[in-house]
Tab-separated table of C-alpha atoms and ligand atoms in Angstrom:
chain	number	residue	atom	x	y	z
A	1	MET	CA	73.923	-84.067	-94.864
A	2	SER	CA	74.392	-87.060	-97.092
A	3	ASN	CA	77.474	-88.746	-98.708
A	4	GLN	CA	76.048	-88.922	-101.208
A	5	ILE	CA	75.755	-85.264	-101.576
A	6	HIS	CA	79.606	-85.467	-100.173
A	7	ASP	CA	80.693	-87.594	-103.513
A	8	HIS	CA	79.161	-85.189	-105.709
A	9	ASP	CA	81.211	-82.391	-104.725
A	10	ARG	CA	83.725	-83.686	-104.459
A	11	MET	CA	83.836	-84.972	-108.015
A	12	MET	CA	82.390	-81.792	-109.163
A	13	LEU	CA	85.527	-79.301	-107.343
A	14	GLU	CA	87.923	-82.176	-109.480
A	15	ARG	CA	86.223	-81.345	-112.480
A	16	ALA	CA	86.929	-77.782	-111.611
A	17	ALA	CA	89.847	-78.361	-110.809
A	18	ARG	CA	90.991	-80.154	-114.291
A	19	ARG	CA	89.627	-77.135	-115.682
A	20	ALA	CA	91.838	-75.322	-114.458
A	21	LEU	CA	95.048	-76.984	-115.076
A	22	ARG	CA	94.548	-75.825	-118.595
A	23	GLY	CA	95.415	-72.514	-117.301
A	24	HIS	CA	98.975	-73.303	-115.652
A	25	GLY	CA	101.274	-71.010	-117.380
A	26	GLU	CA	98.815	-68.493	-118.295
A	27	ALA	CA	96.958	-66.397	-114.760
A	28	GLU	CA	100.083	-66.832	-112.667
A	29	PRO	CA	100.499	-64.659	-111.166
A	30	ASN	CA	96.949	-65.028	-110.370
A	31	PRO	CA	95.583	-68.703	-108.795
A	32	SER	CA	94.735	-71.157	-111.848
A	33	VAL	CA	90.585	-71.458	-110.713
A	34	GLY	CA	88.512	-74.042	-111.970
A	35	CYS	CA	84.283	-73.222	-111.937
A	36	VAL	CA	81.347	-75.154	-112.945
A	37	ILE	CA	77.533	-74.722	-112.101
A	38	ALA	CA	74.906	-76.877	-112.367
A	39	ASP	CA	71.844	-75.719	-112.792
A	40	ALA	CA	69.070	-76.369	-110.083
A	41	SER	CA	67.945	-80.388	-111.494
A	42	GLY	CA	72.212	-80.462	-111.731
A	43	ARG	CA	72.512	-79.814	-114.685
A	44	VAL	CA	75.785	-78.882	-115.871
A	45	VAL	CA	75.459	-75.395	-117.968
A	46	GLY	CA	78.569	-73.299	-117.348
A	47	GLU	CA	82.529	-73.645	-116.687
A	48	GLY	CA	85.423	-71.589	-116.299
A	49	ARG	CA	88.659	-70.729	-115.557
A	50	THR	CA	90.918	-67.878	-115.126
A	51	ARG	CA	91.476	-66.197	-117.839
A	52	HIS	CA	94.869	-63.738	-117.922
A	53	PRO	CA	95.730	-61.268	-115.466
A	54	GLY	CA	93.020	-59.152	-116.048
A	55	GLY	CA	90.730	-61.311	-117.800
A	56	PRO	CA	87.850	-62.405	-116.738
A	57	HIS	CA	88.460	-65.079	-113.299
A	58	ALA	CA	86.009	-68.710	-113.380
A	59	GLU	CA	83.083	-67.807	-111.820
A	60	ILE	CA	82.721	-64.749	-114.220
A	61	GLU	CA	83.502	-67.436	-117.204
A	62	ALA	CA	80.623	-70.430	-115.727
A	63	ILE	CA	78.779	-67.707	-114.976
A	64	ARG	CA	78.042	-66.481	-118.953
A	65	ALA	CA	77.272	-69.956	-120.096
A	66	ALA	CA	75.745	-70.569	-117.510
A	67	ALA	CA	73.621	-67.745	-118.525
A	68	ALA	CA	69.948	-67.569	-116.675
A	69	ALA	CA	69.990	-71.181	-115.643
A	70	ALA	CA	72.288	-70.021	-112.840
A	71	ARG	CA	69.722	-68.874	-111.023
A	72	GLY	CA	68.828	-71.272	-108.227
A	73	GLY	CA	71.113	-73.906	-109.307
A	74	THR	CA	74.873	-74.753	-107.397
A	75	ALA	CA	78.909	-73.781	-107.997
A	76	TRP	CA	82.018	-75.938	-107.318
A	77	VAL	CA	84.755	-73.494	-107.284
A	78	THR	CA	88.176	-74.118	-106.287
A	79	LEU	CA	89.375	-72.043	-104.505
A	80	GLU	CA	86.970	-68.483	-102.258
A	81	PRO	CA	85.886	-66.724	-104.787
A	82	CYS	CA	87.107	-63.013	-104.553
A	83	ASN	CA	86.017	-59.710	-102.704
A	84	HIS	CA	87.877	-57.093	-103.934
A	85	HIS	CA	87.839	-55.261	-106.470
A	86	GLY	CA	91.703	-55.562	-108.314
A	87	LYS	CA	91.969	-56.038	-111.617
A	88	THR	CA	88.728	-57.043	-112.032
A	89	PRO	CA	85.986	-57.039	-109.420
A	90	PRO	CA	85.009	-58.915	-107.010
A	91	CYS	CA	83.387	-62.122	-108.094
A	92	VAL	CA	81.245	-62.856	-105.061
A	93	ASP	CA	78.934	-59.690	-106.325
A	94	ALA	CA	78.804	-61.641	-109.971
A	95	ILE	CA	77.544	-64.920	-107.943
A	96	ILE	CA	75.162	-62.991	-105.651
A	97	ALA	CA	73.743	-60.871	-108.643
A	98	ALA	CA	73.355	-64.448	-110.443
A	99	GLY	CA	71.313	-65.913	-108.621
A	100	ILE	CA	73.424	-68.486	-107.851
A	101	ALA	CA	71.570	-70.742	-103.633
A	102	ARG	CA	74.833	-72.780	-103.179
A	103	VAL	CA	78.510	-72.661	-103.080
A	104	VAL	CA	80.670	-75.111	-102.921
A	105	VAL	CA	84.311	-74.079	-102.326
A	106	GLY	CA	87.108	-76.264	-102.172
A	107	SER	CA	90.097	-73.813	-99.773
A	108	PRO	CA	89.947	-70.686	-98.726
A	109	GLU	CA	91.478	-67.417	-100.259
A	110	SER	CA	94.980	-66.985	-98.126
A	111	ASN	CA	95.859	-63.561	-99.972
A	112	GLU	CA	94.263	-61.462	-96.695
A	113	PHE	CA	93.036	-58.192	-99.013
A	114	ALA	CA	90.869	-61.184	-101.174
A	115	SER	CA	89.400	-62.830	-98.238
A	116	GLY	CA	85.885	-63.231	-97.140
A	117	GLY	CA	84.338	-63.896	-99.967
A	118	MET	CA	82.104	-67.059	-98.468
A	119	ASP	CA	81.414	-64.728	-95.116
A	120	ARG	CA	80.026	-62.466	-97.900
A	121	LEU	CA	78.012	-64.644	-99.672
A	122	ARG	CA	76.288	-66.421	-96.469
A	123	GLU	CA	74.789	-62.517	-95.852
A	124	ALA	CA	73.594	-62.369	-98.660
A	125	GLY	CA	71.680	-65.491	-97.736
A	126	ILE	CA	73.268	-68.846	-100.385
A	127	GLU	CA	74.401	-71.535	-98.336
A	128	VAL	CA	78.257	-72.522	-98.308
A	129	VAL	CA	79.965	-75.583	-97.818
A	130	LEU	CA	84.094	-75.353	-97.573
A	131	ARG	CA	85.651	-78.697	-98.364
A	132	PRO	CA	89.805	-78.725	-98.405
A	133	ASP	CA	89.459	-82.575	-98.310
A	134	VAL	CA	89.446	-82.652	-102.517
A	135	ASP	CA	93.357	-83.958	-102.582
A	136	SER	CA	93.366	-82.147	-107.267
A	137	VAL	CA	91.725	-78.721	-105.020
A	138	ARG	CA	95.243	-78.513	-102.375
A	139	ARG	CA	97.358	-79.177	-105.245
A	140	LEU	CA	95.984	-77.281	-107.570
A	141	HIS	CA	96.932	-74.056	-105.767
A	142	ALA	CA	99.785	-75.613	-103.052
A	143	SER	CA	101.671	-72.912	-106.179
A	144	PHE	CA	99.736	-70.213	-105.052
A	145	HIS	CA	99.198	-70.842	-101.231
A	146	GLY	CA	103.008	-71.158	-101.271
A	147	ARG	CA	104.025	-68.053	-102.898
A	148	VAL	CA	101.238	-66.226	-100.681
A	149	SER	CA	103.096	-67.207	-97.781
A	150	THR	CA	106.702	-67.126	-97.954
A	151	GLY	CA	106.674	-63.954	-100.427
A	152	LEU	CA	108.574	-66.513	-103.201
A	153	PRO	CA	107.865	-67.984	-106.768
A	154	TRP	CA	107.514	-71.843	-107.314
A	155	VAL	CA	110.383	-73.364	-107.998
A	156	VAL	CA	109.604	-76.343	-110.314
A	157	ALA	CA	113.219	-78.816	-110.471
A	158	LYS	CA	113.379	-80.177	-114.016
A	159	TRP	CA	116.971	-82.325	-115.073
A	160	ALA	CA	116.902	-84.963	-117.181
A	161	GLU	CA	118.676	-88.364	-116.082
A	162	THR	CA	120.201	-91.558	-117.382
A	163	HIS	CA	119.028	-94.717	-115.914
A	164	ASP	CA	121.740	-94.561	-113.450
A	165	GLY	CA	121.246	-90.576	-111.906
A	166	ALA	CA	123.279	-89.348	-113.828
A	167	LEU	CA	122.617	-86.094	-116.152
A	168	SER	CA	125.657	-86.040	-118.181
A	169	THR	CA	127.020	-88.118	-120.222
A	170	PRO	CA	130.785	-89.355	-120.672
A	171	PRO	CA	133.019	-88.110	-123.555
A	172	GLY	CA	132.208	-88.589	-126.947
A	173	VAL	CA	128.575	-89.866	-126.708
A	174	SER	CA	125.515	-88.036	-127.239
A	175	PRO	CA	124.868	-84.716	-124.484
A	176	TRP	CA	120.850	-85.576	-125.296
A	177	ILE	CA	119.660	-88.062	-122.622
A	178	SER	CA	115.593	-87.860	-123.439
A	179	GLY	CA	114.172	-87.478	-126.274
A	180	PRO	CA	112.611	-85.551	-129.153
A	181	ARG	CA	109.221	-85.614	-126.732
A	182	SER	CA	110.439	-84.941	-123.846
A	183	ILE	CA	112.253	-82.349	-124.858
A	184	ARG	CA	109.010	-80.474	-126.226
A	185	LEU	CA	107.295	-80.928	-122.707
A	186	VAL	CA	110.782	-78.802	-121.365
A	187	HIS	CA	109.474	-75.911	-124.289
A	188	ARG	CA	106.332	-76.040	-123.181
A	189	GLU	CA	107.030	-75.855	-119.300
A	190	ARG	CA	109.419	-73.314	-120.151
A	191	GLY	CA	106.364	-71.388	-121.988
A	192	ARG	CA	104.542	-71.152	-118.715
A	193	SER	CA	107.206	-70.560	-117.184
A	194	ASP	CA	108.302	-66.767	-115.733
A	195	ALA	CA	112.003	-67.464	-115.508
A	196	ILE	CA	114.157	-70.465	-116.221
A	197	LEU	CA	117.312	-70.754	-113.801
A	198	THR	CA	120.145	-72.581	-114.550
A	199	GLY	CA	123.824	-72.411	-113.134
A	200	ILE	CA	127.748	-70.615	-114.636
A	201	GLY	CA	128.250	-74.544	-114.968
A	202	THR	CA	125.973	-75.681	-116.987
A	203	ILE	CA	126.761	-72.387	-119.741
A	204	LEU	CA	129.903	-72.728	-119.938
A	205	ALA	CA	129.361	-76.635	-120.458
A	206	ASP	CA	125.891	-76.718	-123.297
A	207	ASP	CA	126.043	-73.131	-123.777
A	208	PRO	CA	122.365	-73.382	-123.806
A	209	ARG	CA	119.967	-70.897	-125.333
A	210	LEU	CA	116.971	-71.663	-122.609
A	211	ASP	CA	114.675	-70.202	-124.884
A	212	ALA	CA	111.014	-71.993	-125.265
A	213	ARG	CA	110.723	-73.416	-129.364
A	214	GLN	CA	108.338	-74.493	-131.993
A	215	VAL	CA	105.442	-74.320	-129.172
A	216	ARG	CA	102.606	-71.988	-128.148
A	217	ARG	CA	104.103	-69.852	-125.476
A	218	ARG	CA	101.922	-68.545	-122.577
A	219	ARG	CA	104.791	-65.985	-121.508
A	220	THR	CA	108.772	-65.572	-122.960
A	221	PRO	CA	110.484	-66.943	-119.226
A	222	LEU	CA	113.774	-64.182	-118.132
A	223	ARG	CA	116.824	-66.459	-118.172
A	224	VAL	CA	118.555	-66.135	-115.273
A	225	ILE	CA	122.071	-67.433	-114.020
A	226	VAL	CA	123.389	-68.337	-111.046
A	227	ASP	CA	126.885	-66.914	-112.006
A	228	PRO	CA	128.756	-65.551	-108.684
A	229	ASP	CA	132.082	-64.150	-110.352
A	230	LEU	CA	130.650	-63.237	-113.963
A	231	ASP	CA	132.551	-65.756	-115.538
A	232	THR	CA	129.500	-65.936	-118.649
A	233	PRO	CA	131.380	-64.888	-121.985
A	234	PRO	CA	130.150	-62.555	-123.303
A	235	THR	CA	129.386	-64.575	-126.930
A	236	ALA	CA	127.232	-67.203	-124.453
A	237	LEU	CA	124.095	-68.639	-126.435
A	238	ILE	CA	122.164	-67.116	-123.738
A	239	LEU	CA	123.052	-63.664	-124.923
A	240	LYS	CA	123.058	-64.451	-128.758
A	241	THR	CA	119.206	-65.537	-128.100
A	242	LYS	CA	117.240	-62.379	-128.107
A	243	GLU	CA	113.754	-64.235	-126.268
A	244	GLY	CA	113.316	-62.522	-123.520
A	245	PRO	CA	115.841	-60.346	-120.718
A	246	VAL	CA	118.706	-62.804	-119.359
A	247	LEU	CA	120.068	-61.995	-115.829
A	248	ILE	CA	123.053	-62.616	-114.587
A	249	ALA	CA	123.335	-63.038	-110.638
A	250	CYS	CA	125.870	-62.456	-108.483
A	251	ARG	CA	128.557	-61.254	-106.517
A	252	ASP	CA	128.272	-57.172	-105.073
A	253	ASP	CA	131.688	-57.268	-105.826
A	254	ASP	CA	133.178	-53.951	-106.307
A	255	ASP	CA	136.610	-54.702	-106.993
A	256	ASP	CA	137.767	-53.806	-110.740
A	257	GLU	CA	137.581	-56.709	-112.560
A	258	HIS	CA	134.611	-57.197	-111.131
A	259	ARG	CA	133.317	-53.735	-112.634
A	260	ALA	CA	134.838	-54.888	-115.699
A	261	ARG	CA	132.791	-57.591	-116.443
A	262	SER	CA	129.934	-56.646	-115.642
A	263	GLU	CA	130.291	-53.840	-117.843
A	264	ARG	CA	131.401	-56.479	-121.308
A	265	LEU	CA	128.753	-58.220	-120.243
A	266	THR	CA	125.880	-55.632	-120.365
A	267	ALA	CA	126.468	-54.305	-123.627
A	268	ALA	CA	126.515	-58.180	-125.266
A	269	GLY	CA	122.589	-57.700	-123.334
A	270	ALA	CA	122.687	-59.069	-120.128
A	271	THR	CA	120.875	-57.397	-117.197
A	272	ILE	CA	123.195	-57.887	-114.162
A	273	LEU	CA	122.054	-59.160	-110.700
A	274	PRO	CA	124.629	-58.625	-107.560
A	275	ILE	CA	123.093	-60.163	-105.416
A	276	GLU	CA	123.961	-59.074	-101.147
A	277	ASP	CA	124.539	-62.180	-99.093
A	278	PRO	CA	122.359	-61.770	-96.017
A	279	ARG	CA	124.568	-63.030	-93.384
A	280	THR	CA	126.699	-60.226	-91.015
A	281	THR	CA	130.658	-60.013	-91.612
A	282	ASP	CA	131.354	-62.786	-88.952
A	283	THR	CA	129.663	-65.330	-90.543
A	284	LEU	CA	130.925	-64.644	-94.115
A	285	ALA	CA	134.576	-64.184	-92.333
A	286	SER	CA	134.573	-68.243	-91.049
A	287	ASP	CA	133.535	-69.201	-93.986
A	288	SER	CA	135.721	-68.889	-96.223
A	289	ARG	CA	134.330	-71.177	-98.646
A	290	ASN	CA	131.230	-68.834	-100.106
A	291	LEU	CA	133.398	-65.724	-99.889
A	292	ARG	CA	133.717	-66.802	-103.672
A	293	GLY	CA	132.197	-68.905	-106.358
A	294	ARG	CA	128.881	-70.317	-103.827
A	295	PHE	CA	125.856	-68.762	-103.371
A	296	SER	CA	124.707	-68.584	-100.347
A	297	ALA	CA	121.373	-70.412	-99.074
A	298	GLY	CA	120.113	-67.859	-97.845
A	299	ARG	CA	121.849	-65.719	-101.063
A	300	LEU	CA	119.862	-67.947	-103.227
A	301	LYS	CA	117.019	-67.011	-100.944
A	302	SER	CA	117.097	-63.221	-102.231
A	303	LEU	CA	117.926	-64.536	-105.518
A	304	LEU	CA	114.569	-66.028	-105.824
A	305	HIS	CA	112.923	-63.052	-102.974
A	306	ARG	CA	114.380	-60.078	-106.164
A	307	LEU	CA	112.671	-61.900	-108.997
A	308	ALA	CA	109.281	-62.192	-106.790
A	309	GLU	CA	109.705	-58.074	-105.807
A	310	ASP	CA	111.516	-56.709	-108.728
A	311	HIS	CA	110.784	-59.218	-111.962
A	312	ASP	CA	107.517	-60.245	-111.063
A	313	VAL	CA	108.406	-63.607	-111.198
A	314	ALA	CA	105.686	-66.498	-110.132
A	315	THR	CA	107.230	-69.351	-111.003
A	316	VAL	CA	110.502	-70.917	-112.200
A	317	LEU	CA	111.790	-73.676	-113.272
A	318	THR	CA	115.304	-74.552	-113.169
A	319	GLU	CA	117.567	-76.411	-115.544
A	320	CYS	CA	120.943	-76.338	-114.022
A	321	GLY	CA	123.242	-79.194	-113.072
A	322	ALA	CA	123.714	-81.547	-109.826
A	323	GLY	CA	125.726	-78.896	-108.324
A	324	LEU	CA	123.198	-76.215	-107.720
A	325	LEU	CA	120.471	-78.367	-107.536
A	326	GLN	CA	122.012	-79.688	-104.144
A	327	SER	CA	122.293	-76.312	-102.742
A	328	LEU	CA	119.100	-75.407	-104.323
A	329	PHE	CA	117.100	-78.808	-102.194
A	330	GLU	CA	119.345	-78.267	-98.905
A	331	ALA	CA	118.565	-74.564	-98.906
A	332	ASN	CA	114.522	-75.627	-98.975
A	333	LEU	CA	113.968	-73.833	-101.712
A	334	ILE	CA	112.153	-76.970	-103.992
A	335	ASP	CA	108.862	-76.360	-104.277
A	336	ALA	CA	108.726	-79.402	-107.512
A	337	ALA	CA	110.130	-81.460	-109.427
A	338	LEU	CA	109.663	-82.592	-112.769
A	339	VAL	CA	112.863	-85.527	-113.670
A	340	PHE	CA	112.585	-87.259	-116.368
A	341	THR	CA	114.351	-90.639	-116.645
A	342	ALA	CA	116.290	-92.309	-120.372
A	343	PRO	CA	115.936	-96.051	-120.891
A	344	GLU	CA	118.818	-97.888	-120.550
A	345	THR	CA	121.294	-97.811	-123.515
A	346	GLY	CA	124.540	-99.780	-122.452
A	347	VAL	CA	126.507	-96.558	-121.554
A	348	GLU	CA	126.985	-96.544	-118.458
A	349	ALA	CA	127.099	-93.164	-116.881
A	350	THR	CA	128.548	-91.810	-114.186
A	351	PRO	CA	125.819	-90.933	-111.289
A	352	ALA	CA	125.737	-87.408	-110.428
A	353	ALA	CA	126.770	-87.451	-106.331
A	354	PRO	CA	124.727	-86.043	-104.708
A	355	CYS	CA	122.460	-87.529	-107.059
A	356	PRO	CA	119.124	-85.031	-107.391
A	357	ARG	CA	117.352	-88.263	-107.202
A	358	ASP	CA	118.458	-88.866	-104.013
A	359	LEU	CA	117.721	-85.508	-102.880
A	360	LEU	CA	114.145	-86.440	-103.453
A	361	GLN	CA	113.931	-89.419	-101.328
A	362	LEU	CA	114.990	-86.412	-98.313
A	363	VAL	CA	111.679	-84.477	-99.205
A	364	SER	CA	108.377	-84.695	-98.573
A	365	PHE	CA	107.021	-84.789	-102.093
A	366	GLU	CA	104.616	-86.501	-103.491
A	367	THR	CA	103.466	-87.702	-106.822
A	368	ILE	CA	100.922	-85.995	-108.969
A	369	TRP	CA	101.918	-87.374	-112.049
A	370	SER	CA	103.409	-89.402	-113.951
A	371	GLY	CA	103.814	-91.568	-117.246
A	372	LEU	CA	105.745	-92.310	-120.242
A	373	ARG	CA	106.940	-89.466	-122.975
A	374	GLY	CA	108.185	-91.345	-126.034
A	375	ASP	CA	110.639	-93.844	-124.388
A	376	ASP	CA	111.384	-91.616	-120.923
A	377	ARG	CA	109.497	-92.510	-118.101
A	378	VAL	CA	108.462	-88.719	-116.188
A	379	VAL	CA	107.557	-87.847	-112.998
A	380	TRP	CA	105.759	-84.653	-111.887
A	381	SER	CA	106.163	-84.499	-108.060
A	382	GLN	CA	106.024	-81.814	-105.376
A	383	ARG	CA	106.361	-80.772	-101.725
A	384	ARG	CA	103.415	-81.981	-99.881
A	385	THR	CA	100.945	-79.508	-98.582
B	401	NAP	N1	120.368	-83.353	-117.103
B	401	NAP	C1	119.887	-82.868	-116.612
B	401	NAP	O1	118.789	-82.276	-116.648
B	401	NAP	C2	121.193	-81.139	-116.868
B	401	NAP	C3	120.655	-79.946	-116.928
B	401	NAP	C4	121.212	-78.883	-116.461
B	401	NAP	C5	122.759	-78.974	-117.158
B	401	NAP	N2	123.308	-80.717	-116.765
B	401	NAP	C6	124.875	-80.636	-117.091
B	401	NAP	O2	124.954	-81.065	-115.766
B	401	NAP	C7	127.024	-80.161	-116.064
B	401	NAP	C8	126.487	-78.755	-115.681
B	401	NAP	O3	127.096	-79.354	-113.909
B	401	NAP	P1	127.704	-78.275	-113.028
B	401	NAP	O4	126.918	-78.381	-111.623
B	401	NAP	O5	128.367	-77.862	-113.289
B	401	NAP	O6	126.430	-77.076	-113.340
B	401	NAP	P2	125.552	-75.926	-112.681
B	401	NAP	O7	124.343	-76.673	-111.704
B	401	NAP	O8	124.266	-75.403	-113.631
B	401	NAP	O9	126.316	-74.907	-112.879
B	401	NAP	C9	127.050	-75.398	-111.102
B	401	NAP	C10	127.845	-73.818	-110.559
B	401	NAP	O10	127.014	-72.784	-110.774
B	401	NAP	C11	128.108	-71.692	-109.523
B	401	NAP	N3	127.301	-71.552	-107.964
B	401	NAP	C12	126.980	-70.248	-107.208
B	401	NAP	N4	126.020	-71.199	-106.499
B	401	NAP	C13	126.256	-72.386	-106.147
B	401	NAP	C14	125.303	-73.022	-105.127
B	401	NAP	N5	124.896	-72.878	-103.917
B	401	NAP	N6	125.321	-73.915	-104.857
B	401	NAP	C15	125.752	-74.148	-106.760
B	401	NAP	N7	126.443	-73.806	-107.585
B	401	NAP	C16	126.856	-72.605	-107.228
B	401	NAP	C17	129.273	-72.704	-109.189
B	401	NAP	O11	130.442	-71.986	-110.191
B	401	NAP	P3	131.942	-72.768	-109.537
B	401	NAP	O12	132.178	-73.495	-109.861
B	401	NAP	O13	132.391	-70.620	-109.976
B	401	NAP	O14	132.400	-71.569	-107.872
B	401	NAP	C18	128.895	-74.091	-109.479
B	401	NAP	O15	129.766	-74.444	-110.345
B	401	NAP	C19	126.673	-79.875	-117.570
B	401	NAP	O16	127.904	-81.074	-117.669
B	401	NAP	C20	125.551	-80.185	-117.429
B	401	NAP	O17	125.334	-80.574	-119.028
B	401	NAP	C21	122.698	-81.659	-117.045
């Protein structure tokens, strides 16, 4: 096959990936897949992306748009077409029925129950080409493949920092670090995530609502507080804002005080989520720091597992202070970062120690997008896979 065809395949897979990106926050927990179909002469006749769970997959949308023109044509699809009956019939059947002659796949399916699509298409006499070397497709599906291989949600750490790396402003100065356009982007991301994760430090310092406001929401996120000792005030704004459930992740203690706090917070509308520490009693006894106050790395991981398994959480956006961020980074539980850096204002703020900006340097992330939102610099990076 000539280089020209190869380059064309890359270009078309990139186009399919761009379309799939528009589905971020709609398709999950399914992967947001993109598909482009050209007729036998090479003219694009159909495009599609995966819709909400139970809705059409990308291939089906593209085939519907292409109609009879798909016959003898080529389909570029970012993920191996599914080969099983889930909420919708197998996409491979639709591709075969449409008479498509060639299928270019950007990434193999990692869910065993849905795989086998490429083999099935080849058996039907369709030419199948796997092109796993397209960066935008690799980045697009990193979250899906990561979730399948770990059973954990994809965690995006979001924070706003001053130009010198502080996450909080000095007393007497406006607490807002980023500008209105950045804040709007944060609200958009909240409305595309399954859960917002914060720490008790942020609840006590800022009393935030953590809901998605003034944007078209694709989902209503769960709001989750890491609060080992149940210090959240029952009067906290997050509990008064009736925009989806509030989960409070705490120690699994049974003393009277813990039980009384749990009852007060339940009455205020919270769901209490006691998380066991997966470490043995001996290890716990030798680590007195973690008996009270802090979740160990294992406990943070257990919390994420519980969110995935019991609450169908595929994506998490963290909105916590430097304390919890540091623990999540150290536990290797952060998959991506969305960082807003404000311009210099002349106000000196004390950078957090360790500074999340420095923690980010220690992980192997690649920048996937950077630009300006008003005066703020925004960098979106993610785990290199
Ligand atoms: N710029 C931003 O993007 C941004 C975002 C959110 C918050 N903030 C700022 O951050 C400040 C609060 O920071 P913070 O660090 O106190 O808040 P945090 O990270 O939201 O919460 C930290 C608290 O969570 C508890 N915790 C439980 N397990 C933990 C673990 N494994 N690691 C760390 N903490 C754990 C601890 O409570 P105990 O101390 O009771 O043990 C700890 O003090 C506020 O000034 C707020 O304005 C900034």
